[in-house]
XYZ file of N, CA and C in Angstrom:
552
model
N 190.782 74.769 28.689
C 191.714 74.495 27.598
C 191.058 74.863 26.287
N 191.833 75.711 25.717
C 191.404 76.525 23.787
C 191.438 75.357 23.069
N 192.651 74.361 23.165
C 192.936 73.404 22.455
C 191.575 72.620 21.933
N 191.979 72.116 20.546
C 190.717 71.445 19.707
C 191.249 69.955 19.973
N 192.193 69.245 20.524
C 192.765 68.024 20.999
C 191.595 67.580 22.127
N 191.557 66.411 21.430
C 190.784 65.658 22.278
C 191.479 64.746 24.145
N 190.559 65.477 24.660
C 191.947 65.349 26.023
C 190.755 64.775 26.832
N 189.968 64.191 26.438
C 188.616 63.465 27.441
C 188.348 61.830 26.867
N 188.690 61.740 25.577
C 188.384 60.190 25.041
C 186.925 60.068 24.252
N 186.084 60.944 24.803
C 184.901 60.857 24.662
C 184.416 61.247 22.718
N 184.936 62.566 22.659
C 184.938 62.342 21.176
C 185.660 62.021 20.404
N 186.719 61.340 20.767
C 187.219 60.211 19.669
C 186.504 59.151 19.693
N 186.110 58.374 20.380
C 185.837 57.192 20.323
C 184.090 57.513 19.352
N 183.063 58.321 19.741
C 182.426 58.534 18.630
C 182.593 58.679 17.524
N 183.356 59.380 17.385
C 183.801 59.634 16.168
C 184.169 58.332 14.902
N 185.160 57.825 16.441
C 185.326 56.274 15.481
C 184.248 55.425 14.928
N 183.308 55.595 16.209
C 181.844 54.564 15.979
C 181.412 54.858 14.264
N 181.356 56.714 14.213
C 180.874 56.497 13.069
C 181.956 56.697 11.660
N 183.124 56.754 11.775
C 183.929 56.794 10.536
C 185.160 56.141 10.395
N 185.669 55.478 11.448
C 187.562 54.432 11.530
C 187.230 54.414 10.292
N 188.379 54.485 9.617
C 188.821 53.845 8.311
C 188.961 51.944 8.341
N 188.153 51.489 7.108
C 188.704 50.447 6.837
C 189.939 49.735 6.476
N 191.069 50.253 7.637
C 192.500 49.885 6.793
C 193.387 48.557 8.006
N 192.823 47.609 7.641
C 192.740 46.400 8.660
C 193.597 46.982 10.163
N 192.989 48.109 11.070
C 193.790 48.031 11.852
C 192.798 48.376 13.192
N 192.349 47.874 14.294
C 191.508 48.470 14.937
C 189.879 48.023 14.974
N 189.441 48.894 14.583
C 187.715 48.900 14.012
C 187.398 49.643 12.631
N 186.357 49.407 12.432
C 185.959 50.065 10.878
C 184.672 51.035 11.514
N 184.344 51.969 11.385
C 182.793 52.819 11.574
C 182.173 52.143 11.025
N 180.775 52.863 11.228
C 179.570 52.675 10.201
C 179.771 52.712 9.127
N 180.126 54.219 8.858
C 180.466 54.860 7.692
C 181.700 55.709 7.579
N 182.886 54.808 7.099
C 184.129 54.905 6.839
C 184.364 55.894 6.029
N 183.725 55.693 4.980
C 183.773 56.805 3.873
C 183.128 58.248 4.194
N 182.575 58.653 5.111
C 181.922 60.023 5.598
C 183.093 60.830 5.946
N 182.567 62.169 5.820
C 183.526 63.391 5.985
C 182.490 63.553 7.623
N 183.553 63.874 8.354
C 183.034 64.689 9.675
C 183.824 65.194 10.073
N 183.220 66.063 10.984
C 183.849 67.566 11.595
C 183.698 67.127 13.308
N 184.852 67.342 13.872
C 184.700 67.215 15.346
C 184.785 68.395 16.123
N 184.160 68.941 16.489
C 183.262 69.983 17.240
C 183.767 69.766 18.702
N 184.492 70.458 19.367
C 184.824 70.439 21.285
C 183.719 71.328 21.838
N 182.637 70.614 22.217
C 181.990 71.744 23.223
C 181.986 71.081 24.842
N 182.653 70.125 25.113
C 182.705 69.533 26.301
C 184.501 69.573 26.949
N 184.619 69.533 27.891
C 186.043 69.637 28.592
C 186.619 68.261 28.808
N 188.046 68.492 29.260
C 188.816 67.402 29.859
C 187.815 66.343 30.796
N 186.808 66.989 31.742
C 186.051 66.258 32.560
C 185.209 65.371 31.830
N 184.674 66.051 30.488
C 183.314 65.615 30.044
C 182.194 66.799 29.942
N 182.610 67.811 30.581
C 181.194 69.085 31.284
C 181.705 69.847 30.382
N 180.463 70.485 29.817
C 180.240 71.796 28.774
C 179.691 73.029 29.486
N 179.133 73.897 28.646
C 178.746 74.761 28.874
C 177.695 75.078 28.318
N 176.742 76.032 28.575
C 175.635 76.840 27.402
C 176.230 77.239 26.189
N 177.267 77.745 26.394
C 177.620 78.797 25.593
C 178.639 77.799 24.676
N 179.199 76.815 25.108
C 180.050 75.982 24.418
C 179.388 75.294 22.996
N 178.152 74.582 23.860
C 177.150 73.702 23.174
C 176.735 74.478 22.005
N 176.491 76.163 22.212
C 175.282 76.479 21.270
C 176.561 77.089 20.286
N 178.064 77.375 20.544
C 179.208 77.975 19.389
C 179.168 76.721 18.773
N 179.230 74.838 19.277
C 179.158 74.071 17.856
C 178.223 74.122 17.116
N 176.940 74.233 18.144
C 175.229 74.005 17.003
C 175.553 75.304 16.077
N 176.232 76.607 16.411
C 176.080 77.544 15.519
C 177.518 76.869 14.523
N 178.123 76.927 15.135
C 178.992 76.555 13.483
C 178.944 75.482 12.905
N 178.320 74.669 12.977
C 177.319 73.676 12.835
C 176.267 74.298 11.449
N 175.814 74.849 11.729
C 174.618 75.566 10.936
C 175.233 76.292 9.869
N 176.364 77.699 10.253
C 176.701 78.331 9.242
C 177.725 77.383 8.269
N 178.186 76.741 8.543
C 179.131 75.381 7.821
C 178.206 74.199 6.834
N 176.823 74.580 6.832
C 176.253 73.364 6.470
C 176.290 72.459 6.272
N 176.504 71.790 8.103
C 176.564 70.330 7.796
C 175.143 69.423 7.687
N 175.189 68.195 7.423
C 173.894 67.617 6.853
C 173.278 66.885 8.502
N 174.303 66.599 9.123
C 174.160 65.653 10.233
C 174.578 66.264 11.254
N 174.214 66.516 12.405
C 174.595 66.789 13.860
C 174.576 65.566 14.807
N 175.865 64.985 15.280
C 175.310 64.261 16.426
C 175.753 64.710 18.363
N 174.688 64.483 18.626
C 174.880 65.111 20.270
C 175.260 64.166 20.427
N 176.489 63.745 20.946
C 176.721 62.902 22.283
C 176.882 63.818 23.829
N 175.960 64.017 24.030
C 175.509 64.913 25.206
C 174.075 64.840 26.131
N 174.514 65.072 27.100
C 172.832 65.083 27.407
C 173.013 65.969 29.058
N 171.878 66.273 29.021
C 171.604 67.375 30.486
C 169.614 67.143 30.760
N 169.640 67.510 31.819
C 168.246 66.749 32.358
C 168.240 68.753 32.586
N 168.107 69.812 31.440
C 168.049 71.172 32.176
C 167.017 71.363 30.484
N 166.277 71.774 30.143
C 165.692 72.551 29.415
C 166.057 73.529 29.206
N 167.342 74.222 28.172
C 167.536 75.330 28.260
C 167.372 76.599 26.955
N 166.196 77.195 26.897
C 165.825 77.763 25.695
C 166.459 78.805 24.570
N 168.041 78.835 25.235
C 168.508 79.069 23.842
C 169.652 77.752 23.020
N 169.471 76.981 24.015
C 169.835 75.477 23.270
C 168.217 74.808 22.009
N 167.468 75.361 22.705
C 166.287 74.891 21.653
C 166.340 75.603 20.686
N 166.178 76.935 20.669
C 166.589 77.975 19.981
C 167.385 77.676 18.201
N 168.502 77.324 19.311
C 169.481 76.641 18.053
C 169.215 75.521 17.714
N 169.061 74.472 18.368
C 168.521 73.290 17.313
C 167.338 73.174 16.385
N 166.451 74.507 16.706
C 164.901 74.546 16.078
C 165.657 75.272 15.006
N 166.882 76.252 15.249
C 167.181 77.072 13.851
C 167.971 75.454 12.876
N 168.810 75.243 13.769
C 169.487 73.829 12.766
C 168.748 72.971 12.119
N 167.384 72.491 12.729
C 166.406 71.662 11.778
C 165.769 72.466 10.902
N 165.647 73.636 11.288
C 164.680 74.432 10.165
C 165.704 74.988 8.937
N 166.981 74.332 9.127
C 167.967 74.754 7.923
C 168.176 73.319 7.510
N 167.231 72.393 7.556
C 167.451 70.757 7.313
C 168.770 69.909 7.663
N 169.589 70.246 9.196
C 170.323 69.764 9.475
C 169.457 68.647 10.215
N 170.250 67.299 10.123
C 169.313 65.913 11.000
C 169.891 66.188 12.237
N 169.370 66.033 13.211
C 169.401 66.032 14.287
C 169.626 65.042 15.276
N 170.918 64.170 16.063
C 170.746 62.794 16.500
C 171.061 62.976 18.040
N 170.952 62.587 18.990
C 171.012 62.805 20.303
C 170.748 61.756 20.882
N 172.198 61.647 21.917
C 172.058 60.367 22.905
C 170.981 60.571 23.773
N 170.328 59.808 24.544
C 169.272 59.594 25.386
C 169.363 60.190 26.985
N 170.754 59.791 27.303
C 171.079 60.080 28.522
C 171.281 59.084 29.209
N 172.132 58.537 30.447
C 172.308 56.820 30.951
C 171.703 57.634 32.310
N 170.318 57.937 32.401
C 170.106 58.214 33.369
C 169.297 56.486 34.674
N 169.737 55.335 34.174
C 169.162 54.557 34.243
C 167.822 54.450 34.759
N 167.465 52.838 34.509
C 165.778 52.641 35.087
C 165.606 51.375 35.373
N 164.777 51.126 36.224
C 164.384 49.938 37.226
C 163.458 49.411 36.606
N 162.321 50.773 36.665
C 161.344 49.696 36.294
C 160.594 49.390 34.992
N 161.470 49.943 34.027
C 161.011 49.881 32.825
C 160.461 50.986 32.135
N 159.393 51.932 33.070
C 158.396 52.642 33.138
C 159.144 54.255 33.172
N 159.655 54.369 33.137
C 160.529 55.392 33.800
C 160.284 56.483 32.685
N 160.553 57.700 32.676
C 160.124 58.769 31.485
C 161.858 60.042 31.632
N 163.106 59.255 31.405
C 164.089 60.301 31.806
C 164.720 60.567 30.853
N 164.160 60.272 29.513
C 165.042 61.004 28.459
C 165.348 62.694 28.855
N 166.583 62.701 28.796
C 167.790 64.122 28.704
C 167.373 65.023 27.216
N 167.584 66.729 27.566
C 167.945 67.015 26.726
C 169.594 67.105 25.921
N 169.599 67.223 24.761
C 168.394 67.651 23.398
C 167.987 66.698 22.886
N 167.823 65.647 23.526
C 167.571 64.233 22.876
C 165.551 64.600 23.309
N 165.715 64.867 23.760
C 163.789 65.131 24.862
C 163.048 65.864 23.565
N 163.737 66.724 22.936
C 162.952 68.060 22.123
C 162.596 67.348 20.694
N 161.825 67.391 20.285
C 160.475 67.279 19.174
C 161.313 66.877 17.987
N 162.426 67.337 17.171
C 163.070 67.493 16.151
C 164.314 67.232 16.303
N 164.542 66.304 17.383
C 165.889 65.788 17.510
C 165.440 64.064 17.785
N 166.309 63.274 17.142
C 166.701 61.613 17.000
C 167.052 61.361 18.556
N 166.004 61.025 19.406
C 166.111 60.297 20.422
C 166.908 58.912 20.739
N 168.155 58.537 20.945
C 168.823 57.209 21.179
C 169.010 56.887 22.402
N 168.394 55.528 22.694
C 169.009 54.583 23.935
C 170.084 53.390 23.404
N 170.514 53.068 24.542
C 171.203 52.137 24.135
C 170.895 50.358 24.294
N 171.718 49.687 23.777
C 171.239 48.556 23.569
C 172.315 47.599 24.419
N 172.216 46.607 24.934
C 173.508 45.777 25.437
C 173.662 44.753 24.308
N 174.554 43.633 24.653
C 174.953 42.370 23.812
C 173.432 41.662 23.756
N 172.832 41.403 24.820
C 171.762 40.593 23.841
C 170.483 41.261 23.544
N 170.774 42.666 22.883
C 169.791 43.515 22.613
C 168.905 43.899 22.875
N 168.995 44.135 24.371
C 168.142 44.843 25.105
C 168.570 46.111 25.502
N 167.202 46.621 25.872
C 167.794 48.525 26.252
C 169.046 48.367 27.899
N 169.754 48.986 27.651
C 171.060 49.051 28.552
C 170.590 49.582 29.942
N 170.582 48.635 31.072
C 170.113 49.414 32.153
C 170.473 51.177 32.753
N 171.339 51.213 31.839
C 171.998 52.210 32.671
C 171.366 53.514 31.073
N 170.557 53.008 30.607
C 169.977 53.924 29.305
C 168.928 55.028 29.886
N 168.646 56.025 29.296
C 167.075 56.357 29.716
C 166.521 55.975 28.738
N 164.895 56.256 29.165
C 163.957 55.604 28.691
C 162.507 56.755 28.637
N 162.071 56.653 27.400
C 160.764 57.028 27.719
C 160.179 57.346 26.749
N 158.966 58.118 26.617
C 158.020 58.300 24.779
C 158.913 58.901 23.812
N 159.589 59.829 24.459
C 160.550 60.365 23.733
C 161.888 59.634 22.448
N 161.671 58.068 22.596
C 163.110 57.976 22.296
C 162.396 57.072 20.941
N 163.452 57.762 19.831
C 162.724 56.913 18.793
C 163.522 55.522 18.019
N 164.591 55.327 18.479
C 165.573 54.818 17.773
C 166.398 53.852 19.070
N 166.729 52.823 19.191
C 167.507 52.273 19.993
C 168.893 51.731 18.910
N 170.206 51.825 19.525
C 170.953 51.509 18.913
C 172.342 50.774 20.060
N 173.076 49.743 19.262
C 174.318 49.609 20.255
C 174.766 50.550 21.314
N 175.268 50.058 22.367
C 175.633 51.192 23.425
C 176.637 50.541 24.687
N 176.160 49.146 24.540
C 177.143 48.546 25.825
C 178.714 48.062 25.081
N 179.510 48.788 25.944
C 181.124 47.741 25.839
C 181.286 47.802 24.538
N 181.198 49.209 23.546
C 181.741 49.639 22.069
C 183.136 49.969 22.162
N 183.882 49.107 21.233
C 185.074 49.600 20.876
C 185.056 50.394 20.041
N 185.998 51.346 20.101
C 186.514 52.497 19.123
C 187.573 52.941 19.301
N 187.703 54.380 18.403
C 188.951 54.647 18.810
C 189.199 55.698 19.691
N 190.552 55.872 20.541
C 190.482 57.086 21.456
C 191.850 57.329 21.169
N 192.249 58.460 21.659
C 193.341 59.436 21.527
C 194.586 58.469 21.609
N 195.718 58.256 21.041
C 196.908 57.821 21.789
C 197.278 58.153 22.961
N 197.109 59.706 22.873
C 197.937 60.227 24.365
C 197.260 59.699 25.603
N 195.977 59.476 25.653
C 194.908 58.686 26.468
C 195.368 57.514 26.623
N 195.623 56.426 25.691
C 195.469 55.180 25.648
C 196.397 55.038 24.563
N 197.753 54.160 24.952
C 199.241 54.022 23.822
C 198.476 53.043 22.555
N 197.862 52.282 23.109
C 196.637 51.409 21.411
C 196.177 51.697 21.031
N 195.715 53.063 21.287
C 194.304 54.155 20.470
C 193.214 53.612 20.284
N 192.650 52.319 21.549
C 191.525 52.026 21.110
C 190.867 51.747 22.381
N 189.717 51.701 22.703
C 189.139 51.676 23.717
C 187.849 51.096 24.250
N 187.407 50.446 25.335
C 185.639 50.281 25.252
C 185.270 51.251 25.749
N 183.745 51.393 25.556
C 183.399 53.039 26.385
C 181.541 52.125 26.386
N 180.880 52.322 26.949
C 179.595 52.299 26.888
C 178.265 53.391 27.095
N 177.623 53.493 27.043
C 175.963 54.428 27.037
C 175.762 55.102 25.721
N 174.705 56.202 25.920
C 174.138 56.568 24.973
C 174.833 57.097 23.991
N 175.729 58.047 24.557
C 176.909 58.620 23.907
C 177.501 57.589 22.432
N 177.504 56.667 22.667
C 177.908 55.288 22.154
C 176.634 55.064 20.930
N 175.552 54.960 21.180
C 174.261 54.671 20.536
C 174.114 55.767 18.973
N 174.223 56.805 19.772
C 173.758 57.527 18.924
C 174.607 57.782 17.619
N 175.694 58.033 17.915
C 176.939 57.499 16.593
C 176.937 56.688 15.562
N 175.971 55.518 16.367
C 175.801 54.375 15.179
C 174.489 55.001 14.745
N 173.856 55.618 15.069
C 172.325 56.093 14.104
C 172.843 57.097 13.188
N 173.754 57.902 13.269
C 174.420 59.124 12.526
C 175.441 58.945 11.603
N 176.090 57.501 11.778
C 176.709 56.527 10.994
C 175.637 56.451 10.053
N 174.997 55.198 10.035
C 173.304 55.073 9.650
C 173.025 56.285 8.382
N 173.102 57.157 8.918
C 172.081 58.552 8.206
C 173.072 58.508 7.301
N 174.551 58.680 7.250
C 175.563 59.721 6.712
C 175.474 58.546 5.453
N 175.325 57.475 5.758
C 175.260 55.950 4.193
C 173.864 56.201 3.745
């Protein structure tokens, strides 16, 4: 699907995390008052592509935006995804990236996802209600930032959901509120 309609839930409800308007109806973002751009590089399923991922990081870059947030993650190292995020930081775009819900048992575990894994990108796990890392988070040296992640309301599409609002949980979830965060 060409369409720029959100037909997965997934980036609306970020989106909301970091900008709902304060107009008593729903939820409020982080940062209500921020301008953002919603970028489709993922499908109806949720699944992207190489080539999807690296047309937002590039228009991303030539658009100069200040903030990028991945709600994405892949356990693949793929070097013209680094490529572009090493060109996006080296044009002082911030860089924020969910962690991945690759979960962990024993604490110990080292499964941060890329682009959250790479040097110059904002590593996020998530957090549950009594602020601990979310079992179902990854984990490892990599992650620099923990943020909310379990059972977030936001908003999602009408055509999805007739209330336009939704819970959703993991990293995806986390990292929104750090990119919220940045954009205040």
């Amino acid at each position: 699907n060409r369409s720029y309609m959100d037909d997965n839930g997934h980036g609306t409800h970020v989106a909301g995390i970091i900008s709902a308007q304060d107009n008593a109806v729903g939820t409020v973002g982080v940062a209500p008052g921020a301008s953002i751009y919603a970028l489709k590089a993922l499908d109806s399923q949720g699944y992207g592509t190489t080539s999807s991922i690296l047309a937002g990081l590039d228009w991303s870059i030539k658009n100069k935006m200040n903030i990028i947030n991945l709600s994405l993650s892949t356990p693949y190292n793929d070097p013209s995804v680094k490529a572009m995020v090493d060109k996006a930081y080296r044009e002082g775009i911030l860089l924020i990236a969910a962690a991945g819900n690759e979960e962990h048992i024993t604490g110990k575990e080292q499964n941060v996802q890329y682009p959250a894994k790479y040097d110059n990108v904002i590593a996020v796990s998530s957090l549950g209600e009594n602020r601990s890392i979310l079992r179902t988070s990854s984990i490892g040296t990599q992650i620099e930032l923990a943020a909310p992640g379990g059972n977030i309301y936001s908003t999602v599409p009408v055509s999805l959901n007739s209330k336009g609002y939704a819970s959703m949980s993991g990293t995806s979830m986390a990292s929104p509120f750090v990119a919220g965060l940045a954009a205040l």
